[in-house]
Coordinates of N, CA and C in Angstrom, one line a residue:
M1 N 95.1 69.8 -70.9 CA 94.1 68.9 -70.7 C 95.2 67.3 -70.2
S2 N 94.2 66.3 -69.4 CA 94.5 65.4 -68.8 C 94.2 64.4 -70.1
N3 N 95.1 63.2 -69.8 CA 94.9 62.1 -71.1 C 94.0 61.1 -69.9
L4 N 93.0 60.6 -70.4 CA 91.7 59.6 -69.6 C 92.7 57.7 -70.0
K5 N 92.7 57.1 -69.2 CA 93.2 55.7 -69.7 C 92.3 55.0 -69.3
F6 N 91.9 54.4 -70.4 CA 90.4 53.3 -69.8 C 91.0 51.4 -70.2
Q7 N 90.8 51.0 -69.5 CA 91.4 49.3 -69.9 C 89.8 48.5 -70.9
S8 N 89.0 49.0 -70.4 CA 88.2 48.4 -71.6 C 86.7 49.6 -72.1
V9 N 86.3 49.1 -73.1 CA 85.6 50.1 -73.5 C 84.0 50.3 -72.5
F10 N 84.1 49.0 -71.3 CA 82.6 49.1 -70.5 C 83.1 50.4 -69.1
D11 N 84.4 50.8 -69.4 CA 84.8 51.6 -68.5 C 83.9 53.0 -69.3
I12 N 83.5 53.1 -70.2 CA 83.2 53.7 -70.8 C 81.7 54.1 -71.0
I13 N 81.1 53.0 -71.6 CA 79.6 53.1 -71.8 C 79.0 51.9 -71.3
G14 N 79.9 51.1 -70.3 CA 78.9 49.8 -69.3 C 78.8 48.2 -70.4
P15 N 78.3 48.1 -69.2 CA 77.8 46.3 -70.1 C 76.8 46.4 -70.6
V16 N 76.0 45.5 -71.3 CA 74.5 45.0 -71.5 C 73.3 45.1 -70.0
M17 N 72.6 45.5 -70.5 CA 72.1 45.1 -68.8 C 70.8 45.3 -68.7
I18 N 70.4 45.3 -67.8 CA 68.9 45.9 -67.3 C 69.2 46.5 -66.4
G19 N 68.4 47.9 -66.8 CA 68.1 48.3 -65.2 C 68.8 50.2 -65.7
P20 N 68.8 51.3 -65.3 CA 69.0 52.9 -65.4 C 70.4 52.8 -65.0
S21 N 71.1 52.4 -64.6 CA 72.4 53.1 -64.5 C 73.6 52.1 -63.9
S22 N 74.8 51.7 -64.7 CA 75.7 50.7 -64.6 C 76.3 50.9 -63.4
S23 N 76.2 51.5 -62.3 CA 77.2 51.7 -61.4 C 76.1 51.3 -60.5
H24 N 74.5 51.4 -60.1 CA 73.7 50.8 -59.2 C 72.7 49.9 -59.6
T25 N 72.6 49.4 -61.2 CA 72.3 47.9 -61.5 C 73.1 47.0 -61.8
A26 N 74.3 47.3 -63.4 CA 75.1 46.3 -63.3 C 76.3 45.8 -62.4
G27 N 76.4 46.9 -62.1 CA 77.6 47.0 -60.6 C 77.0 45.7 -59.5
A28 N 76.0 46.4 -59.3 CA 74.8 45.8 -58.2 C 75.3 43.9 -58.2
V29 N 74.5 43.8 -59.1 CA 74.2 42.7 -59.6 C 75.1 41.6 -59.8
R30 N 76.5 42.2 -60.2 CA 77.7 41.6 -60.3 C 78.4 41.6 -58.6
I31 N 78.4 42.7 -58.1 CA 78.4 41.9 -56.7 C 77.7 41.2 -55.9
G32 N 76.7 40.9 -56.4 CA 75.7 40.0 -55.8 C 76.2 38.3 -55.9
K33 N 76.3 38.7 -57.3 CA 76.5 37.1 -57.8 C 77.9 36.8 -57.8
I34 N 78.9 37.7 -57.3 CA 80.3 36.7 -56.9 C 80.1 36.4 -55.4
V35 N 79.2 37.1 -54.9 CA 79.3 36.5 -53.4 C 78.6 35.5 -53.2
S36 N 77.4 35.5 -54.3 CA 76.5 34.3 -54.5 C 77.6 33.0 -54.6
S37 N 78.3 33.2 -55.5 CA 79.5 32.0 -55.9 C 80.7 31.5 -55.2
I38 N 80.8 32.7 -54.3 CA 81.4 32.0 -53.3 C 80.9 31.3 -52.3
F39 N 79.6 31.8 -51.3 CA 79.0 31.1 -51.2 C 79.0 29.5 -51.4
G40 N 78.2 29.5 -52.7 CA 78.4 28.1 -53.1 C 77.5 27.0 -52.7
D41 N 76.2 28.3 -52.2 CA 75.0 27.0 -51.7 C 73.9 27.7 -51.7
E42 N 72.8 27.5 -51.7 CA 71.4 27.8 -51.4 C 71.1 28.6 -50.1
P43 N 71.2 30.2 -49.9 CA 70.9 30.5 -48.9 C 69.7 30.6 -48.8
T44 N 69.7 30.6 -47.2 CA 68.0 31.3 -46.5 C 67.8 32.3 -46.4
E45 N 69.1 33.4 -45.9 CA 69.1 34.5 -45.3 C 69.8 35.4 -46.2
V46 N 69.6 36.5 -46.9 CA 70.8 37.8 -46.8 C 70.3 39.0 -46.1
E47 N 71.2 39.7 -45.6 CA 71.2 41.3 -45.6 C 72.0 41.8 -46.2
F48 N 71.6 43.0 -46.6 CA 72.3 44.0 -47.5 C 72.5 45.2 -46.8
Q49 N 74.0 45.6 -46.3 CA 74.0 46.8 -45.6 C 74.8 47.7 -46.7
L50 N 73.8 48.5 -47.1 CA 74.2 50.3 -48.0 C 74.2 50.9 -47.1
Y51 N 75.3 51.6 -48.1 CA 75.8 53.2 -47.8 C 76.1 54.2 -48.9
N52 N 75.5 55.0 -47.8 CA 75.7 56.2 -49.0 C 75.0 56.6 -50.0
S53 N 75.4 56.7 -51.4 CA 74.4 56.6 -52.9 C 73.8 55.4 -52.7
F54 N 74.2 54.1 -52.0 CA 73.4 53.3 -52.5 C 72.5 53.0 -52.0
A55 N 72.6 53.5 -50.5 CA 71.6 53.4 -49.3 C 70.2 54.6 -50.0
K56 N 70.6 55.5 -50.2 CA 69.4 56.5 -50.7 C 68.9 56.6 -52.2
T57 N 69.7 56.2 -52.8 CA 68.7 55.6 -54.3 C 68.8 54.5 -54.7
Y58 N 68.8 53.4 -53.4 CA 68.5 51.6 -53.7 C 67.6 51.2 -54.2
R59 N 66.3 52.0 -53.8 CA 64.5 51.4 -54.5 C 64.7 52.0 -55.9
G60 N 64.9 53.8 -55.8 CA 64.4 54.4 -57.1 C 65.6 53.6 -57.9
H61 N 67.0 53.8 -58.1 CA 68.0 53.1 -58.8 C 67.3 51.7 -59.1
G62 N 67.0 50.6 -58.6 CA 66.7 49.7 -58.5 C 68.1 48.7 -58.0
T63 N 69.0 49.2 -57.1 CA 69.8 48.7 -56.6 C 69.1 47.5 -55.8
D64 N 68.1 47.3 -55.3 CA 67.8 46.2 -54.8 C 67.7 44.9 -55.5
V65 N 66.6 45.6 -56.5 CA 66.5 44.1 -57.0 C 67.7 43.7 -57.7
A66 N 68.6 44.6 -58.1 CA 69.9 44.0 -58.6 C 70.4 43.0 -57.8
L67 N 70.9 43.8 -56.6 CA 72.0 43.2 -55.6 C 71.3 41.4 -55.5
V68 N 69.7 41.7 -55.6 CA 69.1 40.0 -55.0 C 69.3 39.3 -56.6
A69 N 68.9 39.9 -57.3 CA 69.4 39.0 -58.8 C 70.5 38.3 -58.7
G70 N 71.3 39.0 -58.5 CA 72.9 38.8 -58.2 C 73.2 37.4 -57.3
I71 N 72.7 37.7 -56.3 CA 72.6 36.9 -55.2 C 71.6 35.5 -55.7
L72 N 70.6 35.3 -56.8 CA 70.1 34.7 -57.4 C 70.7 34.0 -58.5
G73 N 71.9 34.2 -59.2 CA 73.0 33.9 -59.9 C 72.6 34.6 -61.5
M74 N 71.8 35.6 -61.5 CA 71.6 36.1 -62.9 C 72.4 37.0 -63.0
D75 N 72.6 37.1 -64.6 CA 73.5 37.9 -65.0 C 72.8 39.8 -65.9
T76 N 73.8 40.3 -66.1 CA 73.4 41.6 -66.0 C 72.3 41.9 -67.0
D77 N 72.1 41.2 -68.2 CA 70.9 41.5 -68.7 C 69.7 40.8 -69.1
D78 N 70.0 39.6 -67.6 CA 68.5 39.1 -67.3 C 67.6 39.6 -67.1
P79 N 66.5 39.0 -68.4 CA 64.8 39.9 -68.3 C 63.9 39.5 -67.0
R80 N 64.6 39.0 -66.1 CA 63.6 38.6 -65.0 C 64.2 39.4 -63.9
I81 N 65.2 40.5 -63.7 CA 66.3 41.4 -62.5 C 64.4 41.6 -62.1
P82 N 63.8 42.2 -62.7 CA 62.7 43.4 -61.7 C 62.3 42.6 -60.8
D83 N 62.1 41.3 -61.5 CA 61.4 40.4 -60.5 C 62.0 39.8 -59.6
S84 N 63.2 39.9 -59.3 CA 64.0 39.1 -58.1 C 63.5 38.9 -56.9
L85 N 63.1 40.2 -56.4 CA 62.3 40.0 -55.2 C 61.3 39.2 -54.7
D86 N 60.9 39.1 -56.2 CA 59.6 38.1 -55.3 C 59.8 36.4 -55.9
I87 N 61.1 36.4 -56.9 CA 61.7 34.9 -56.7 C 62.3 34.4 -56.0
A88 N 63.1 35.8 -54.9 CA 63.8 35.5 -53.9 C 62.5 34.8 -52.7
R89 N 61.6 35.6 -52.7 CA 60.7 34.9 -51.8 C 59.7 34.0 -51.9
E90 N 59.7 33.3 -53.7 CA 59.3 32.1 -53.6 C 60.2 30.9 -53.5
R91 N 61.8 31.2 -53.0 CA 62.3 30.4 -53.0 C 62.8 30.4 -51.7
G92 N 61.7 30.7 -50.4 CA 62.1 30.9 -49.4 C 63.4 31.7 -48.8
I93 N 63.8 32.6 -49.5 CA 65.3 33.3 -49.0 C 64.6 34.8 -48.4
K94 N 65.2 35.0 -47.1 CA 64.6 36.6 -46.5 C 66.0 37.2 -47.0
V95 N 65.3 38.3 -47.2 CA 66.3 39.4 -47.6 C 66.0 40.4 -46.4
Y96 N 66.9 40.7 -46.3 CA 66.9 42.3 -45.1 C 67.7 43.2 -45.8
W97 N 67.3 44.6 -45.4 CA 68.3 45.7 -45.4 C 68.3 46.6 -44.3
R98 N 69.7 46.6 -44.7 CA 69.9 48.3 -43.5 C 71.0 49.1 -43.9
V99 N 70.1 50.8 -44.0 CA 70.4 51.6 -45.0 C 71.6 52.5 -44.1
N100 N 72.7 52.7 -44.2 CA 73.5 53.6 -43.7 C 73.4 54.6 -44.5
K101 N 72.8 56.2 -44.5 CA 73.1 57.0 -45.4 C 73.6 57.9 -45.1
D102 N 74.8 58.1 -44.3 CA 76.0 59.1 -43.8 C 76.7 58.7 -43.1
S103 N 77.3 57.4 -43.7 CA 78.9 56.4 -43.5 C 79.1 57.8 -44.5
N104 N 80.7 57.0 -43.6 CA 82.1 57.7 -44.4 C 83.2 56.4 -45.6
T105 N 82.4 56.0 -45.6 CA 83.0 54.7 -46.7 C 83.8 55.7 -47.9
P106 N 84.6 54.7 -47.9 CA 85.6 55.5 -49.4 C 84.9 55.9 -50.7
H107 N 83.9 54.9 -50.4 CA 83.2 54.9 -52.0 C 81.6 54.9 -51.7
P108 N 81.3 55.6 -52.5 CA 79.9 55.8 -52.2 C 78.9 54.9 -52.5
N109 N 79.3 54.3 -53.5 CA 78.4 52.7 -54.1 C 78.6 51.8 -53.2
T110 N 78.9 51.5 -52.1 CA 79.0 50.3 -51.1 C 78.3 49.7 -50.8
T111 N 78.5 48.4 -50.7 CA 77.4 47.4 -49.5 C 78.1 46.4 -48.8
R112 N 77.8 45.8 -48.1 CA 78.1 44.8 -46.9 C 77.3 43.7 -47.6
I113 N 77.6 42.4 -47.3 CA 76.8 41.3 -47.5 C 76.8 40.2 -46.8
I114 N 75.6 39.9 -45.9 CA 76.2 38.7 -45.2 C 74.8 37.6 -45.5
I115 N 75.6 36.4 -46.1 CA 74.6 35.4 -47.0 C 74.5 34.2 -45.7
K116 N 73.5 33.3 -45.7 CA 73.4 32.1 -45.1 C 72.8 31.2 -45.2
N117 N 72.9 29.8 -44.8 CA 72.0 29.5 -44.6 C 72.5 28.2 -42.9
D118 N 71.5 27.1 -43.0 CA 71.4 26.5 -42.1 C 73.1 25.5 -41.7
K119 N 73.8 25.7 -42.9 CA 74.9 25.3 -42.9 C 76.4 26.0 -42.4
K120 N 76.1 27.3 -43.5 CA 77.6 27.8 -42.9 C 76.9 30.0 -43.4
S121 N 78.0 30.6 -43.1 CA 77.8 31.8 -43.5 C 78.9 32.4 -44.5
I122 N 79.2 33.8 -44.4 CA 80.2 34.5 -45.1 C 79.6 35.7 -45.3
S123 N 80.7 36.7 -45.4 CA 80.0 38.6 -45.4 C 81.0 38.7 -45.8
A124 N 80.7 39.5 -47.0 CA 81.8 40.6 -48.2 C 81.2 41.7 -48.3
T125 N 82.2 42.6 -48.3 CA 81.9 43.9 -48.8 C 82.4 44.3 -50.3
G126 N 80.8 45.2 -51.5 CA 82.0 45.6 -52.5 C 81.3 46.8 -52.6
V127 N 82.2 47.3 -54.2 CA 82.0 48.2 -54.5 C 81.7 48.6 -55.7
S128 N 81.0 49.1 -56.0 CA 80.3 49.6 -57.8 C 81.1 50.8 -58.4
I129 N 81.8 50.2 -59.0 CA 83.0 51.9 -59.6 C 83.0 52.4 -60.7
G130 N 81.5 52.1 -61.3 CA 81.5 52.5 -62.6 C 81.3 51.7 -63.8
G131 N 80.4 51.9 -64.7 CA 80.7 51.1 -65.9 C 80.7 49.5 -65.6
G132 N 79.8 49.4 -64.7 CA 79.8 48.0 -64.3 C 81.0 47.4 -63.8
N133 N 81.6 48.2 -63.3 CA 83.2 47.6 -62.9 C 82.4 47.6 -61.5
I134 N 83.5 46.8 -60.7 CA 83.4 46.2 -59.5 C 84.7 45.7 -58.9
Q135 N 84.5 45.8 -57.8 CA 86.1 46.0 -56.2 C 85.5 45.1 -55.3
V136 N 85.6 43.9 -55.1 CA 85.3 43.6 -53.4 C 86.4 44.1 -52.5
T137 N 86.2 44.5 -51.7 CA 87.5 44.9 -50.8 C 87.1 43.8 -49.1
E138 N 86.3 43.3 -49.1 CA 86.2 42.2 -47.7 C 86.3 41.0 -47.8
L139 N 86.4 40.5 -47.5 CA 85.9 38.8 -47.7 C 86.1 37.9 -46.2
N140 N 85.3 38.0 -45.8 CA 85.0 37.0 -43.8 C 85.7 37.5 -43.1
G141 N 86.0 39.0 -43.0 CA 86.4 39.8 -42.2 C 87.4 40.1 -42.5
F142 N 88.0 40.0 -43.9 CA 89.3 39.6 -44.6 C 90.1 40.9 -45.5
S143 N 90.8 41.6 -45.1 CA 90.7 42.9 -46.6 C 91.2 42.5 -47.8
V144 N 90.6 42.4 -48.7 CA 90.9 41.9 -50.4 C 90.9 43.2 -51.0
N145 N 91.5 42.9 -52.2 CA 91.2 43.9 -53.2 C 91.0 43.2 -54.5
L146 N 89.6 42.8 -55.0 CA 89.2 42.0 -56.0 C 88.8 43.0 -57.2
N147 N 89.4 43.1 -58.1 CA 88.5 43.6 -59.4 C 87.4 42.9 -60.3
M148 N 88.2 41.6 -60.2 CA 87.6 40.2 -61.2 C 87.8 40.9 -62.6
N149 N 89.0 41.8 -62.8 CA 88.8 41.8 -64.5 C 90.0 40.8 -65.1
T150 N 90.2 39.8 -63.9 CA 91.5 38.6 -64.4 C 90.8 37.2 -64.0
P151 N 91.0 36.3 -64.8 CA 90.6 35.2 -64.1 C 91.2 35.1 -62.4
T152 N 90.4 34.5 -62.0 CA 90.9 34.7 -60.2 C 89.9 33.2 -59.5
I153 N 90.6 32.5 -59.2 CA 91.0 31.8 -58.1 C 90.9 31.9 -56.2
I154 N 89.5 31.6 -55.9 CA 89.4 32.3 -54.3 C 89.2 30.6 -53.7
I155 N 90.4 30.1 -52.5 CA 90.3 29.6 -51.7 C 90.0 29.8 -50.3
V156 N 89.2 29.0 -50.0 CA 88.9 28.8 -48.5 C 89.8 28.1 -47.5
H157 N 90.5 27.7 -46.8 CA 91.3 26.8 -46.6 C 91.8 26.7 -44.4
Q158 N 92.3 26.1 -44.3 CA 92.5 26.0 -42.8 C 93.8 26.6 -42.7
D159 N 94.4 27.2 -42.0 CA 95.8 27.3 -42.4 C 96.8 26.5 -42.0
V160 N 96.9 25.8 -42.8 CA 97.9 24.4 -42.8 C 99.1 24.4 -42.9
P161 N 100.5 24.6 -42.6 CA 101.8 24.1 -43.2 C 101.0 23.3 -44.8
G162 N 101.8 23.8 -45.7 CA 102.5 22.8 -46.9 C 101.3 23.3 -48.1
M163 N 100.2 24.0 -47.6 CA 98.8 24.3 -48.2 C 99.1 25.3 -49.4
I164 N 99.8 26.0 -49.7 CA 100.2 27.4 -50.7 C 101.1 26.4 -51.4
A165 N 101.9 25.4 -50.9 CA 102.3 24.6 -51.9 C 101.7 23.2 -52.6
K166 N 100.8 23.0 -51.8 CA 100.0 22.1 -52.5 C 99.1 22.6 -53.7
V167 N 98.9 23.6 -53.5 CA 97.9 24.7 -54.8 C 99.0 25.1 -55.5
T168 N 99.9 25.3 -55.1 CA 100.6 25.7 -57.0 C 101.6 24.8 -57.4
D169 N 101.8 23.5 -56.8 CA 102.1 22.6 -57.6 C 101.0 22.0 -58.3
I170 N 99.3 21.6 -58.0 CA 98.7 21.3 -59.2 C 98.6 22.6 -60.3
L171 N 98.7 23.9 -59.9 CA 98.7 25.1 -61.0 C 99.7 24.4 -61.6
S172 N 101.2 24.4 -61.6 CA 102.1 24.2 -62.2 C 101.9 23.0 -63.2
K173 N 101.8 22.3 -62.6 CA 101.2 20.3 -63.0 C 100.5 20.9 -64.5
Y174 N 99.4 21.9 -64.2 CA 98.6 22.3 -65.3 C 99.2 22.9 -66.2
N175 N 100.4 23.8 -65.9 CA 100.9 24.6 -66.7 C 100.2 26.4 -66.7
I176 N 99.7 26.3 -65.6 CA 98.2 27.9 -65.4 C 99.8 28.3 -64.5
N177 N 100.1 29.8 -65.3 CA 100.9 30.7 -64.4 C 99.9 31.5 -63.4
I178 N 100.6 31.4 -62.4 CA 100.1 32.6 -61.5 C 100.9 34.3 -61.7
A179 N 99.6 35.0 -62.3 CA 100.1 36.2 -62.1 C 100.4 37.3 -60.5
Q180 N 99.1 37.2 -60.0 CA 99.3 37.3 -58.3 C 98.8 37.0 -57.7
M181 N 99.4 36.6 -56.0 CA 98.7 35.7 -55.6 C 98.6 36.4 -54.2
N182 N 98.2 36.4 -53.1 CA 97.6 37.1 -51.5 C 96.7 36.1 -50.7
V183 N 97.3 35.7 -49.7 CA 97.1 35.1 -48.7 C 96.8 36.0 -47.5
T184 N 95.5 35.6 -46.8 CA 95.5 36.4 -45.3 C 95.0 35.1 -44.4
R185 N 95.1 35.5 -43.4 CA 94.5 34.6 -42.4 C 94.5 35.4 -41.2
E186 N 93.0 34.3 -40.6 CA 92.3 35.4 -39.3 C 93.2 35.3 -38.3
Q187 N 94.0 34.2 -38.0 CA 95.3 33.9 -37.4 C 96.0 32.3 -37.2
A188 N 97.4 32.0 -36.4 CA 97.6 31.2 -36.8 C 96.8 30.1 -36.4
G189 N 96.6 29.0 -37.6 CA 95.8 26.8 -37.4 C 94.8 27.9 -37.7
E190 N 93.8 29.0 -38.0 CA 92.1 29.3 -37.7 C 92.3 29.5 -39.9
K191 N 90.8 29.8 -40.2 CA 90.4 29.8 -41.5 C 91.5 30.8 -42.5
A192 N 92.2 30.8 -43.4 CA 92.7 31.7 -44.4 C 92.0 31.7 -45.9
I193 N 92.6 32.7 -46.5 CA 91.6 32.7 -47.7 C 92.9 32.8 -49.0
M194 N 92.9 32.2 -49.8 CA 94.1 32.2 -50.7 C 93.4 33.0 -52.3
I195 N 94.0 33.7 -52.5 CA 93.5 34.4 -53.7 C 94.4 34.9 -55.2
I196 N 94.6 34.1 -56.2 CA 95.1 33.7 -57.0 C 95.1 34.0 -58.4
E197 N 95.3 35.0 -59.1 CA 95.2 35.8 -60.2 C 96.2 35.2 -61.2
V198 N 95.2 34.3 -62.4 CA 96.0 33.3 -63.1 C 95.7 33.8 -64.3
D199 N 96.9 33.4 -65.3 CA 96.4 34.0 -66.9 C 95.8 32.8 -67.8
A200 N 95.4 31.7 -67.3 CA 94.7 31.2 -67.7 C 92.8 30.9 -67.3
R201 N 92.6 31.0 -68.3 CA 90.8 30.6 -68.4 C 90.3 29.5 -68.3
Q202 N 90.8 28.2 -68.9 CA 90.5 27.2 -68.4 C 90.8 26.6 -67.2
C203 N 90.3 26.1 -66.8 CA 90.9 26.1 -65.2 C 90.6 24.3 -64.4
E204 N 89.3 24.4 -65.5 CA 88.7 23.4 -64.4 C 89.3 21.4 -63.9
N205 N 89.7 21.4 -64.7 CA 90.6 19.7 -64.2 C 91.5 20.4 -62.9
S206 N 92.4 22.0 -63.1 CA 93.3 22.1 -61.5 C 92.0 22.5 -60.8
I207 N 91.0 22.5 -60.9 CA 90.6 23.5 -59.5 C 89.7 21.9 -59.3
A208 N 89.8 20.8 -59.8 CA 89.0 19.6 -59.6 C 89.7 19.0 -58.7
E209 N 90.9 19.2 -58.8 CA 92.0 18.7 -58.6 C 92.4 19.6 -57.0
I210 N 92.0 20.3 -56.9 CA 92.7 21.1 -55.7 C 91.6 21.3 -54.4
E211 N 90.3 21.0 -55.3 CA 89.2 20.3 -54.5 C 89.1 19.5 -53.3
K212 N 90.2 18.6 -53.7 CA 90.6 17.5 -53.2 C 91.5 17.5 -52.2
I213 N 92.3 18.6 -51.6 CA 93.1 19.0 -51.0 C 92.7 18.6 -49.8
P214 N 93.2 18.2 -48.8 CA 92.7 18.2 -47.0 C 92.4 19.2 -46.6
H215 N 91.9 19.7 -45.2 CA 91.5 21.1 -45.3 C 91.1 22.3 -45.7
L216 N 90.6 22.0 -46.8 CA 90.3 23.3 -48.0 C 88.4 23.1 -47.8
H217 N 88.4 24.4 -47.4 CA 86.7 24.6 -47.4 C 85.9 24.9 -48.5
N218 N 86.1 25.6 -48.9 CA 85.7 25.9 -50.7 C 86.5 26.5 -51.6
V219 N 86.5 26.0 -52.9 CA 87.2 26.9 -54.0 C 86.0 27.5 -55.0
T220 N 86.5 28.9 -54.9 CA 86.0 29.2 -56.5 C 86.6 29.9 -57.4
F221 N 86.1 29.7 -58.4 CA 87.2 29.9 -59.4 C 85.9 31.0 -60.9
F222 N 86.5 32.2 -60.9 CA 85.9 33.5 -61.8 C 86.7 33.4 -63.1
N223 N 86.4 33.3 -64.3 CA 87.2 33.5 -65.7 C 86.8 34.6 -66.2

């Protein structure tokens, strides 16, 4: 008999949530909310590209309202989740769906989200892996591996010399230990993404200082 190892009770019973399925509802809310947080602004348009299981059952299992609820900033237990499509419409947010039932994505519960307004646009691919747990596997065309189970700083910046040193110097100044760090760029001198997992959950002062660094586009902290 094999031994099963779980990192959290949520791996077994899932989170407190609205909806019938932790994978199709709670996970979808979390994906939408993370993408919205990274975007950091009110969108005017969101496109959801759904794959495999998400594509086949997104209306019956409430994945559609869950994803939109996340984009609107709702938590998994928010009673407004069933009304999220109406709320988005009232806020002037256009929502589009692209359904790909027979694609060969690595995981059946996969969505790619393109969110935009008149100032900016980002894309991200998220996977709901069960129990309300998720992974973000792509961000603005960059391959990433985010499970959001540890405090994480995501920085979108211009690829210029000294950027990593400036960020890490600030974290060191506030005695924040880096657990893991990954930097990916489009190409030399273009946009880059810095993903930093840290041990601290209180990072407000360091984040405020990081935001003042030149050539930095966006900073998001998930705790």
